[in-house]
CSV table of C-alpha atoms in Angstrom, one decimal:
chain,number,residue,atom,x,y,z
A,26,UNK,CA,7.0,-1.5,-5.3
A,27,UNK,CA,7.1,-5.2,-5.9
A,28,UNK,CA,4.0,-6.9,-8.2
A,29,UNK,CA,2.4,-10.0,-8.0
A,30,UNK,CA,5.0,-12.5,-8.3
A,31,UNK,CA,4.5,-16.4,-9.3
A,32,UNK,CA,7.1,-19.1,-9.6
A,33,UNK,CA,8.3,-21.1,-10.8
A,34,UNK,CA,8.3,-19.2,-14.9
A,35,UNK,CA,7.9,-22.6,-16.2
A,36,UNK,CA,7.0,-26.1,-15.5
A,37,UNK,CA,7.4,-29.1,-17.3
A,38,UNK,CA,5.9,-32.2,-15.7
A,39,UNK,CA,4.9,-35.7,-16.5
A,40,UNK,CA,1.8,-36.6,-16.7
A,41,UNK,CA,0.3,-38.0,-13.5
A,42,UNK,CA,2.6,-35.9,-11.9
A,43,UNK,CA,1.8,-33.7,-9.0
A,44,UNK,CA,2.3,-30.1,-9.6
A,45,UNK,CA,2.3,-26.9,-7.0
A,46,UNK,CA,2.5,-23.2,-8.5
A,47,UNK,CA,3.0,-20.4,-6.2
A,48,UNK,CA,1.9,-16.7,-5.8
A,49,UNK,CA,3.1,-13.9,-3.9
A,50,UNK,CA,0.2,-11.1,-3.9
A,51,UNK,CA,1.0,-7.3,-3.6
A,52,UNK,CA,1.5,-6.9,0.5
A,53,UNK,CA,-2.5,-5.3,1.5
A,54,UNK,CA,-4.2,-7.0,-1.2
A,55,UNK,CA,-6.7,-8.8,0.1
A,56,UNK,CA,-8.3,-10.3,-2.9
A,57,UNK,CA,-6.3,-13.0,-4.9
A,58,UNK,CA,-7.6,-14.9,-8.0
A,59,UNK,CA,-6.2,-18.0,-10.1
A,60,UNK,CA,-6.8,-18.0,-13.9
A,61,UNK,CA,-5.9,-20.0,-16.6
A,62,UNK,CA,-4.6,-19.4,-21.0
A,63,UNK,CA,-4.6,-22.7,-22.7
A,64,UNK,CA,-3.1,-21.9,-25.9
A,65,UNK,CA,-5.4,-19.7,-28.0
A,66,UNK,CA,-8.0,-19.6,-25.8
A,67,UNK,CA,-9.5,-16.9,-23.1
A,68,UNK,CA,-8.7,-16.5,-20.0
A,69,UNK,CA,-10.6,-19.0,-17.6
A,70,UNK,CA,-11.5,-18.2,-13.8
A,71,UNK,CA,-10.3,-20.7,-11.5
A,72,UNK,CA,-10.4,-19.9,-7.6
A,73,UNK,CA,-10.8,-16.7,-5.8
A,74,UNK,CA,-9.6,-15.7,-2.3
A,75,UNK,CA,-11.0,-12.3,-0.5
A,76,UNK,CA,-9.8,-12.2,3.2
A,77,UNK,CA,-10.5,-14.7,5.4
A,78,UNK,CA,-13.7,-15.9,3.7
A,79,UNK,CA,-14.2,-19.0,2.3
A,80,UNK,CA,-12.7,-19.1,-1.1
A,81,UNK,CA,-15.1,-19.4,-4.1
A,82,UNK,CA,-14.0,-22.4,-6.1
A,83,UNK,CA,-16.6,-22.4,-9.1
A,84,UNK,CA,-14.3,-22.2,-12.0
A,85,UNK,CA,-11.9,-24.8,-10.7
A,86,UNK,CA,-12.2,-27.6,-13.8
A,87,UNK,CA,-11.7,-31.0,-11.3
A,88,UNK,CA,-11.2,-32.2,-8.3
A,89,UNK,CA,-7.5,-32.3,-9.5
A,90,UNK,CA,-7.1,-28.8,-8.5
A,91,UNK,CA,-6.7,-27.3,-5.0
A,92,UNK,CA,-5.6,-24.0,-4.2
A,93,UNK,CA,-4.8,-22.6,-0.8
A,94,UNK,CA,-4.1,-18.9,0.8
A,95,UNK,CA,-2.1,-19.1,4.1
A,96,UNK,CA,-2.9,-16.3,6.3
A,97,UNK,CA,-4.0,-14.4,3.6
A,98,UNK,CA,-1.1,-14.0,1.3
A,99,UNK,CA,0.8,-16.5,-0.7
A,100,UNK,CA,-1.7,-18.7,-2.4
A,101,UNK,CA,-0.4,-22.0,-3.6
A,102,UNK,CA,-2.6,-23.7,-7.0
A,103,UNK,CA,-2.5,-28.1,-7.0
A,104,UNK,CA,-2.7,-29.9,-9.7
A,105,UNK,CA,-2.8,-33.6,-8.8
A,106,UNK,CA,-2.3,-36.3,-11.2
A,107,UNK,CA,-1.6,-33.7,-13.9
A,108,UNK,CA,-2.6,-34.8,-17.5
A,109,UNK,CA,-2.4,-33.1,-20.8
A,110,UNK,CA,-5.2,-30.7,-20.9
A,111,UNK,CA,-3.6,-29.2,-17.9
A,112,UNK,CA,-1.0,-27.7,-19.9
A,113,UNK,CA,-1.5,-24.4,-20.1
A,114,UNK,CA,-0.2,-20.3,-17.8
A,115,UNK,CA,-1.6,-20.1,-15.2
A,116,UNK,CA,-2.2,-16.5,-14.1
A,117,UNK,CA,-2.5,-15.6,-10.6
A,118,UNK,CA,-3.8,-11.8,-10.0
A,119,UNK,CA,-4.4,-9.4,-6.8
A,120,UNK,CA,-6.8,-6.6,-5.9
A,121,UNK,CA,-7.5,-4.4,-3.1
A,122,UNK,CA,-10.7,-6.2,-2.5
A,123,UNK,CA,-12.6,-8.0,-5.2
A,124,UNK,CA,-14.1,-7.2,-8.6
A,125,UNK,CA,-14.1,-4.1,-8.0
A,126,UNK,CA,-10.8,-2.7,-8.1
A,127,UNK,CA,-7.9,-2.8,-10.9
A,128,UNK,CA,-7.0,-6.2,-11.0
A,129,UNK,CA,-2.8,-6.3,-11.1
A,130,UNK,CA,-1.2,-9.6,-13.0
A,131,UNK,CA,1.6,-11.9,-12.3
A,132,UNK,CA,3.7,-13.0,-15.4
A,133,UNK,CA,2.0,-16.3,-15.0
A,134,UNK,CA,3.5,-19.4,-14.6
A,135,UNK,CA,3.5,-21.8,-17.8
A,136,UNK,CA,3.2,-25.6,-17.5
A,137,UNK,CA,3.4,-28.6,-20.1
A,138,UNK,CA,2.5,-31.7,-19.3
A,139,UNK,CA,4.1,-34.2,-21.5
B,26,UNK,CA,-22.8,-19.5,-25.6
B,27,UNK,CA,-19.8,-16.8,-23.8
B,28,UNK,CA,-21.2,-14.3,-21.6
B,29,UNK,CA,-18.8,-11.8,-23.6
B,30,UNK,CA,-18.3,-11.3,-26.9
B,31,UNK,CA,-15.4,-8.8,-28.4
B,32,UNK,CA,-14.8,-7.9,-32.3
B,33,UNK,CA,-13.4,-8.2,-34.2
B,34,UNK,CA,-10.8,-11.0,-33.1
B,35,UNK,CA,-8.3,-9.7,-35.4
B,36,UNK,CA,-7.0,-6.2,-36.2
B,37,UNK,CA,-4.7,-5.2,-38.1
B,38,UNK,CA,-3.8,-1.0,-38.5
B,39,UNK,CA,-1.4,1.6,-39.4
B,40,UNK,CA,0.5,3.8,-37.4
B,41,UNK,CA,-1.7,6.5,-36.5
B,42,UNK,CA,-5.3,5.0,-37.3
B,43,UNK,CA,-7.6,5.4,-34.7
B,44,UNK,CA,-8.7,2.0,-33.6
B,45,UNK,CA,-12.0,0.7,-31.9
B,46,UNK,CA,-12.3,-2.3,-30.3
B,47,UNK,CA,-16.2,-3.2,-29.1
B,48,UNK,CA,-17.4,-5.6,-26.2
B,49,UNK,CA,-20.7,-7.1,-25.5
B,50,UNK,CA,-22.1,-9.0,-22.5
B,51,UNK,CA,-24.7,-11.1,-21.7
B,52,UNK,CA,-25.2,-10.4,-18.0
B,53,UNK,CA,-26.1,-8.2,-15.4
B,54,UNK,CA,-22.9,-6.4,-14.5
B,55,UNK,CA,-21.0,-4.8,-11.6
B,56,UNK,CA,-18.0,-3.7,-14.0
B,57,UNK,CA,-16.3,-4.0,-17.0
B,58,UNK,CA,-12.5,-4.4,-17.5
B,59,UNK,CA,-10.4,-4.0,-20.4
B,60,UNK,CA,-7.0,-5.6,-20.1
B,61,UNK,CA,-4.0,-5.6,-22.0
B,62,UNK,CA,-1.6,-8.9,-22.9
B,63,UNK,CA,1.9,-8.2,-24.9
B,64,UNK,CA,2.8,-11.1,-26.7
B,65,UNK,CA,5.1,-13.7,-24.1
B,66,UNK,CA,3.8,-11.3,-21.8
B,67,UNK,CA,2.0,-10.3,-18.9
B,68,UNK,CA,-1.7,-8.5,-18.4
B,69,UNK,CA,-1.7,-5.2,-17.4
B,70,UNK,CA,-5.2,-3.7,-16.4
B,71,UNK,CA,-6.4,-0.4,-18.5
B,72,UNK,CA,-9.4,0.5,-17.2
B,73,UNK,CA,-12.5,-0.5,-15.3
B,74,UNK,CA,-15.7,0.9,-15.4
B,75,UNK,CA,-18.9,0.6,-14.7
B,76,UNK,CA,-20.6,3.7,-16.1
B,77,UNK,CA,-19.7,6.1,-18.6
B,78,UNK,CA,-16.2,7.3,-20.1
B,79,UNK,CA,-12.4,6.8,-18.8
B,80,UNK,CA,-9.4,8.1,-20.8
B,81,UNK,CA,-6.0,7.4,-20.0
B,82,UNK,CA,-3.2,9.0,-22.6
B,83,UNK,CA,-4.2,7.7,-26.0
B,84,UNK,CA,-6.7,5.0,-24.3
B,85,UNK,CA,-10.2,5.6,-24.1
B,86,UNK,CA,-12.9,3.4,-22.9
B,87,UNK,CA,-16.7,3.9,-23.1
B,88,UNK,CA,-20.0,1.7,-21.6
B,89,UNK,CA,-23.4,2.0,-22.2
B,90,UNK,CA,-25.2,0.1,-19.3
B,91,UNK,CA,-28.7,-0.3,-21.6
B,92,UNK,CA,-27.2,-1.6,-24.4
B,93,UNK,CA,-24.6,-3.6,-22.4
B,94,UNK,CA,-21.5,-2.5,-24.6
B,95,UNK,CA,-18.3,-1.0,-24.3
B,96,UNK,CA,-15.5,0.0,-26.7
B,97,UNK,CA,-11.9,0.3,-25.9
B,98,UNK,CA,-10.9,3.3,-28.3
B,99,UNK,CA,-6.8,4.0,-29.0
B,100,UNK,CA,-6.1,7.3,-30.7
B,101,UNK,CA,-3.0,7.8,-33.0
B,102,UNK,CA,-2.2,4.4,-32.9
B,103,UNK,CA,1.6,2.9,-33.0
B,104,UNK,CA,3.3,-0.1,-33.3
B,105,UNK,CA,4.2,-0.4,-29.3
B,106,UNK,CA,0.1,-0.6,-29.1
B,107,UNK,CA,0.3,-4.1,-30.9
B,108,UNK,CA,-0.9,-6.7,-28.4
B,109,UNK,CA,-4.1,-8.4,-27.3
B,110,UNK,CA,-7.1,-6.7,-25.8
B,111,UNK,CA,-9.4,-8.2,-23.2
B,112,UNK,CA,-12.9,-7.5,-22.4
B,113,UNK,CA,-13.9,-9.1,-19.2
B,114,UNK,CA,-17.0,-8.6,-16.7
B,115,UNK,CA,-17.3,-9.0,-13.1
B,116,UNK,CA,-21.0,-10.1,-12.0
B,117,UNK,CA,-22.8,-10.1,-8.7
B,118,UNK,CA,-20.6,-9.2,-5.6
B,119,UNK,CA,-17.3,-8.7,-8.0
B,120,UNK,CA,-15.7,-12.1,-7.6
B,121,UNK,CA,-17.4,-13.8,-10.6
B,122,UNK,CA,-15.2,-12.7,-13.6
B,123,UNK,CA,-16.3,-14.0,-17.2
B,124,UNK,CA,-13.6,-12.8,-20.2
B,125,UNK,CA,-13.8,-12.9,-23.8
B,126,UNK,CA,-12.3,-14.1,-25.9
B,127,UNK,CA,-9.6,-11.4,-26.6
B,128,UNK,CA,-9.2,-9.1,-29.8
B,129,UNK,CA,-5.4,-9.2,-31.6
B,130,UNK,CA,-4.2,-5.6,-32.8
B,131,UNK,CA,-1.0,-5.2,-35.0
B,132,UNK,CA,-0.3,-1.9,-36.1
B,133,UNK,CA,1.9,-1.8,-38.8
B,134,UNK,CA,4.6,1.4,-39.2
């Protein structure tokens, strides 16, 4: 069956550019979370959907970013005036519900801002 | 200070040495996940647990609640295992996920 899927791959932007990135869960997952690589770093927590609650946004790093989950499926990530230290993949993953189930990965989409 | 700390960073083995690869938190946990990144590629999940022992093929992965560890454990290792290995917990109700830092494996033929 078809994964978590993210678009676009890649994204090169000017800084003080808007930006959108887009994820497309596995169909009955009900959990959805946004993560961020910067080059050689961990992986960072952004935003987490589960249902129809209200999404926890305690990782997000600025009011620059904004992520939404229409009716409980795609989730969209904003970056608004994107500047440098926003460069980085961003990693969008679904789960059956929450923490507590396999986590399953999309391929990430990777954006430079020059 | 991170709420989860792997070594060693980096690893480097031969075909067929049996790695270990150890992870300790900070935190009171719900579970523990150990994930897998191929280089220019994406995370697969190995296992999660939150007690005990989980083997899967060649993989095997071990917590000890007290001593808030775990090891990720590969078995006749091989070249295709070469990627990097992440430790990450989830805390509280299972949305709060803190990762480490990641551990780099080469195994050499």
């Amino acid at each position: 069956g078809a994964g978590v899927s993210q678009s676009p791959s890649n994204k090169v932007t000017e800084k003080g550019k808007d930006v959108e990135l887009r994820c497309d869960p596995i169909s009955g997952h009900t959990a959805l979370y946004w993560y961020r690589q910067s080059l050689g770093q961990g992986l960072e927590f952004l935003i987490y959907f589960q249902g129809n609650s209200a999404p926890d946004k305690s990782g997000l790093p600025s009011d620059r970013f904004s992520a939404e989950r229409t009716g409980g499926s795609v989730s969209t990530l904003t970056i608004q005036r994107t500047q440098q230290e926003d460069s980085a993949v961003y990693l969008c993953a679904s789960s059956l519900v929450g923490g507590y189930n396999e986590q399953f990965f999309g391929p990430g989409t990777r954006l430079t801002v020059l | 200070k991170n709420e989860v700390e792997q070594s060693p960073q980096n690893l480097t083995a031969q075909e067929g040495e049996f790695i270990t690869i150890n992870c300790s938190y900070s935190v009171g946990i719900s579970a523990l996940h150990w994930l897998q990144q191929h280089p220019g590629g994406g995370i697969v999940s190995l296992f999660m647990l939150s007690s005990g022992k989980k083997k899967h093929g060649r993989l095997i992965a071990t917590i000890n609640i007290q001593e808030k560890h775990s090891s990720l454990h590969i078995t006749a290792s091989h070249p295709r295992d070469s990627a990097v290995y992440i430790c990450a917990v989830t805390v509280g109700t299972g949305n709060q996920f803190y990762f480490g830092t990641g551990t780099s494996l080469t195994v050499i033929p």
